[in-house]
Steps between C-alpha positions, in 0.01 A plus 500: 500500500696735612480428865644133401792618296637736809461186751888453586649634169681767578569607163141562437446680764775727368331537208179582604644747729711679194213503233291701779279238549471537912272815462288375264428174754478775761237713322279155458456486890254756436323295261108437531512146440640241790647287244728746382618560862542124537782514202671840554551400868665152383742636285542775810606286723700266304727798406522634824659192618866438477781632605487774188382806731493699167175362413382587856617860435328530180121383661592779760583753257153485316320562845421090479490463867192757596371345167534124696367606776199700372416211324531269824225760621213414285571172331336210722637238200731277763724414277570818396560600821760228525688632172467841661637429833766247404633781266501769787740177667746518230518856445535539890813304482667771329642758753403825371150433427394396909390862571309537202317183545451633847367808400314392237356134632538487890157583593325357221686181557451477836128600456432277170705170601643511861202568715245316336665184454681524789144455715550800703197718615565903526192456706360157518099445614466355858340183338761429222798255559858591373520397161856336450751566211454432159838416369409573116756585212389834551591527845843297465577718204423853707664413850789423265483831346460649862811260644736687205399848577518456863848490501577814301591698824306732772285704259385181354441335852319830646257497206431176560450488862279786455306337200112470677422103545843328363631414883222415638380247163890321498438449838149355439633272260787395674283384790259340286829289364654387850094421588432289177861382557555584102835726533759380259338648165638795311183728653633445857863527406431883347303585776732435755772638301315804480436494872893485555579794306251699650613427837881619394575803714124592619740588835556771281293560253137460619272821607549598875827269505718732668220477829631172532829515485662519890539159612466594846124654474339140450753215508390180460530255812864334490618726259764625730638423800838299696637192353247147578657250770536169335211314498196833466294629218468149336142500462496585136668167388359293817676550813662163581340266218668364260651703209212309300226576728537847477513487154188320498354697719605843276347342205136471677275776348366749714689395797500779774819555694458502894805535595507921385353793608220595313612759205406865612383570126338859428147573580292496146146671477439380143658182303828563353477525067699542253889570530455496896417090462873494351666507820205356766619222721195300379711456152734294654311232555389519124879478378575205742216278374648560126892394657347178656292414207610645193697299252610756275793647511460820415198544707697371818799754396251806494375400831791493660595743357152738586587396838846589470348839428258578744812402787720762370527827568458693885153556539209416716333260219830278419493465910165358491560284195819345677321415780215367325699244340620381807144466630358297181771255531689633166828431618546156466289525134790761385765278687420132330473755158865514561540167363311573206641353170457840312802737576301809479196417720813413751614882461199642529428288845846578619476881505170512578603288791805781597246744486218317727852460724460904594225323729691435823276188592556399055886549551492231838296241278629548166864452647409184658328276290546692151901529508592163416311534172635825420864328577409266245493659233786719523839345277792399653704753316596425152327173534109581406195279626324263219330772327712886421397684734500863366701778666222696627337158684775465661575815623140551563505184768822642648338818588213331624726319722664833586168643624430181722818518678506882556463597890440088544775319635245165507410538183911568433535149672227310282700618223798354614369181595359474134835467431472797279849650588710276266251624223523834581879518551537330122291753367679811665812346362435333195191634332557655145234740576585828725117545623515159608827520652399837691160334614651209667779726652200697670360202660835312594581890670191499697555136589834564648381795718305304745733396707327206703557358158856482493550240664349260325611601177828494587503107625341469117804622361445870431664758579458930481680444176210280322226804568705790336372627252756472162372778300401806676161568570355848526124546585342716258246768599193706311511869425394559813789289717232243554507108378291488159265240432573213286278545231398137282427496169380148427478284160301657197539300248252212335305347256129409542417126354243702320691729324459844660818617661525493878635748740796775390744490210723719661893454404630248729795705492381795629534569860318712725522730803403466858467763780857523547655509177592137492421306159226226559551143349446453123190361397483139464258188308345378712474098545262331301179412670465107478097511592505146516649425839496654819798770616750218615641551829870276519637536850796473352496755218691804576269828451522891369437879582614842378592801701854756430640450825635894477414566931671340817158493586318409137152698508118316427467448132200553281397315196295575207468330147 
C-alpha cells in the first residue's frame, strides 16, 4: 500500500521519509519471506525517484545500498531483482552516492546482471556458440545504474575499467546488437554510453599509459608528413567517384581499404581483455556499424562521441584508431552524420571529426569532401540557421574548421570556395558571443596567411581588413606552457518512459574544469528521442558541435557523459 501511495506524490514521500519510515523498509530487505522483499523494494524505488535527493540521502544513511545489493546476491525472484536494480538507477542519479554504489555494488552488479545477461563467456567451451544479449529489465535497469556512475570522474572510471568481466561483457553485448541488428533499445544506449565514458582520457589514465605516449615511437601511417598535392589520398571517400559513390561505398560493412599501408599494430601473444579492448583498433569498426545503423539519438551521440575519445590525446593508440577509421571507410559515415537532424549527434561528429583531422591523410579528405557540410551549418552572423544553434556547436564546427585548414593551404582553398568567408567574416564582426567571435577570427587569420590565396579573395571583394580579428585573441596555455585539452562534458539529464531516472542530475548550472583551467560547457537536456523514425538527415539543415576555442591551434577534445 505503501509502495502505491509514494508513486509520484511527493508529499508522501516526505512523509514517509520524516516519520522514519525508510529504515524500517530497509531492515525488511533482510526479511525471510520473498513477498516481503517484493513490497519493501516497491515503495524503495518509488521514493528514490524524483528529483527530491533527500529521500535518496536518507536510504544511504541507513546503510540501504549494501542492504540492496546483498539482497540482489541471493534473491533469484526476477522481479525483485528489477525493484532492486531500478532503485540502485535512481539513487545513482544523485551525485554523492556514485562511489558508494561503486563500492558497494560494482562487482556484484557486474557479476549478478551484466555478464550473464550480457552472453559473455569468461571462458567459453570449444563446442558452445556465443550466446547473444538478453536485454531484460534487469539489465536495462543496471547498465543504467552503471551509465550514471561512469561519469562521476577518474576514480569512478579506474574502478570500473578495472572491474573483472564488465569491458569485455558491454562489448559482447554490443556486438550481439549490431549482429541481430537490434541497437536502438535503452540496453544498447547504456552500454555504449558506458563505453564512451570509459574511453574519456584512457591516453591518460589507463595502466602503462605513459609507454605510449611519444608520437614518434609508433606513428600511424599518414599521420604526419608534407602537405597532399591536389588530387592524392582520396581513397577513403573513393578517389574520383562521385561524392555518392564513395559514400556508398563507406557505408559497405567490412569493406577493406586498398589503397593504405597495412597498419603496423603491436605484436600480441595473448587476446587483449578487459580495459585494454577500450582502445583496440578492432572497436572501431563496432562504433561505426552503430553510426550507420543506429536510430537513436543518444546512442549515435555516445558513439561519436567514444570515437571522439579514443582520437584524442598524443599517443600510440589514438594513432592507430585514426588511421583505422580511415581504413574502415568511417569517414564518409561521420561526414553524411553531419547532416543529422539532431544538433548534438552533429557536435559530437564534428569534433570527433577535428580530432580524426590530427591524421595527415584524415585532414586531406575531411577538408575536401566534409567542409561544405561543416560550412553549412555555421550562421551568418546574427542571422541563425532554422534551428538555434547553441554557442558551443558553433564554436565547436569553427574549430573543427580551424584544425582542417592548419598547415593546408588546399584545404584553406576548399574553404573558400564553400563560400564560407562571408559567414565567417559576419561572425567575427557581428556575433553576440566572444568565443564565437574569437573562433572565427582564428580561422579567417589562418586563411589570410596563405598567400597563393590572396588573390582570389581579393577579386571576391575582401580585403586584409575582413580577416582581422575585432577582439583580441590570446592563446591560452596549461600549467605547464603547453595547449590543454578541451575537455567535454556531454548531456546528463533524462527521464526513462518507465519511470527510473536516467543518467546525472547534476546542476545544469554548474560548470566544470578541464586540463587548463578553462570552464567546460554547462550541462544541457538533451533532445528527446522520437524512436519512431529514423535520425533525419536534411541536406539543408544547418548542424552543431562544442569545443572553447581558447588555442590558435585548438587541442583534440575528449568526451564523456
Amino acid at each position: 500500500y505503501l509502495q502505491h501511495l509514494c508513486y509520484e506524490n511527493d508529499k508522501i514521500k516526505k512523509d514517509v521519509r520524516q516519520l522514519k519510515g525508510i529504515p524500517v523498509l530497509v531492515g525488511l530487505l533482510d526479511h525471510p519471506k520473498s513477498e516481503v522483499h517484493r513490497k519493501a523494494c516497491g515503495a524503495l524505488r518509488n521514493i528514490s525517484y524524483g528529483k527530491d535527493n533527500e529521500n535518496k540521502v536518507a536510504i544511504k544513511n541507513c546503510d540501504g545500498i549494501p542492504a540492496l545489493v546483498r539482497l540482489l546476491r541471493k534473491t533469484n525472484d526476477m522481479e525483485v531483482r528489477e525493484l532492486i536494480t531500478g532503485t540502485l538507477w535512481n539513487l545513482s542519479s544523485y551525485e554523492p552516492l556514485k562511489m558508494v554504489i561503486i563500492n558497494h555494488g560494482l562487482q556484484t552488479m557486474t557479476n549478478e546482471v551484466i555478464i550473464p545477461h550480457s552472453g559473455w563467456e569468461h571462458e567459453p567451451n570449444e563446442d558452445s556458440k556465443p550466446r547473444d544479449a538478453e536485454w531484460t529489465t534487469v539489465f536495462k535497469n543496471t547498465s543504467g545504474c552503471l551509465r550514471n556512475v561512469s561519469s562521476d570522474g577518474a576514480e569512478a572510471r579506474r574502478r570500473l575499467r578495472e572491474c573483472e568481466g564488465l569491458v569485455d561483457a558491454l562489448l559482447h553485448a554490443l556486438q550481439s546488437a549490431v549482429g541481430k541488428k537490434d541497437m536502438d533499445n535503452k540496453s544498447v544506449e547504456n552500454c555504449v554510453c558506458i563505453m564512451r565514458n570509459l574511453s574519456y582520457h584512457v591516453h591518460k589514465e589507463v595502466p602503462g599509459a605513459e609507454k605510449f605516449q611519444k608520437p614518434s615511437a609508433l606513428q600511424a601511417p599518414g599521420s604526419a608528413g608534407p602537405q597532399r598535392k591536389k588530387k592524392d589520398d582520396a581513397g577513403c571517400f573513393g578517389g574520383k567517384k562521385a561524392k555518392e559513390e564513395w559514400f556508398n561505398q563507406g557505408r559497405k560493412s567490412g569493406e577493406s581499404d586498398k589503397n593504405y599501408d597495412t597498419l603496423d599494430l603491436p605484436k600480441r601473444t595473448e587476446p587483449s581483455k578487459g580495459f585494454e579492448l577500450l582502445y583496440q583498433p578492432e572497436v572501431v569498426r563496432l562504433y561505426l556499424s552503430l553510426l550507420t545503423e543506429s536510430q537513436n539519438y543518444n546512442t549515435l551521440e555516445a558513439a561519436a562521441g567514444a570515437l571522439q575519445n579514443l582520437s584524442a590525446g598524443q599517443w600510440t593508440w589514438s594513432n592507430y584508431i585514426r588511421a583505422t577509421v580511415r581504413k574502415e571507410k568511417g569517414l564518409p559515415i561521420l561526414v553524411e552524420l553531419l547532416r543529422s537532424d539532431s544538433d548534438k549527434v552533429v557536435r559530437a561528429v564534428a569534433i570527433a571529426l577535428r580530432n580524426l583531422s590530427i591524421d595527415r591523410r584524415n585532414k586531406d579528405l575531411i577538408g575536401s569532401y566534409a567542409m561544405r557540410d561543416l560550412v553549412s551549418n555555421l550562421p551568418s552572423g546574427q542571422q541563425r540557421p532554422a534551428k538555434n544553434l547553441e554557442e558551443d556547436t558553433v564554436v565547436a564546427i569553427l574549430n573543427t574548421i580551424h584544425e582542417i585548414v592548419t598547415d593546408s593551404s588546399e584545404n584553406a582553398r576548399s574553404l573558400v570556395q564553400a563560400l564560407a568567408i562571408e559567414k565567417l567574416v559576419a561572425i567575427n564582426r557581428t556575433s553576440q558571443s566572444a568565443r564565437e567571435t574569437k573562433a572565427a577570427s582564428h580561422v579567417l587569420q589562418t586563411v589570410w596567411s596563405y598567400k597563393e590565396l590572396r588573390n582570389a579573395l581579393t577579386k571576391d571583394g575582401w580585403n586584409k581588413s575582413h580577416f582581422q580579428p575585432t577582439v583580441a585573441v590570446t592563446p591560452k596555455a596549461t600549467k605547464n606552457g603547453k595547449p590543454g585539452y578541451d575537455d567535454t562534458t556531454l548531456p546528463l539529464m533524462e527521464k526513462n518512459q518507465d519511470g527510473y531516472s536516467t543518467i546525472d542530475q547534476r546542476d545544469k548550472d554548474c560548470k566544470y574544469k578541464t586540463d587548463d583551467g578553462s570552464a567546460d560547457p554547462t550541462e544541457r537536456e538533451p533532445l528527446k528521442n522520437d524512436t519512431n523514425r529514423k535520425h533525419y538527415i536534411r541536406s539543408n539543415r544547418p548542424a552543431v558541435s562544442l569545443v572553447d576555442a581558447c588555442d590558435v591551434k585548438p587541442q583534440p577534445v575528449d568526451s564523456w557523459v
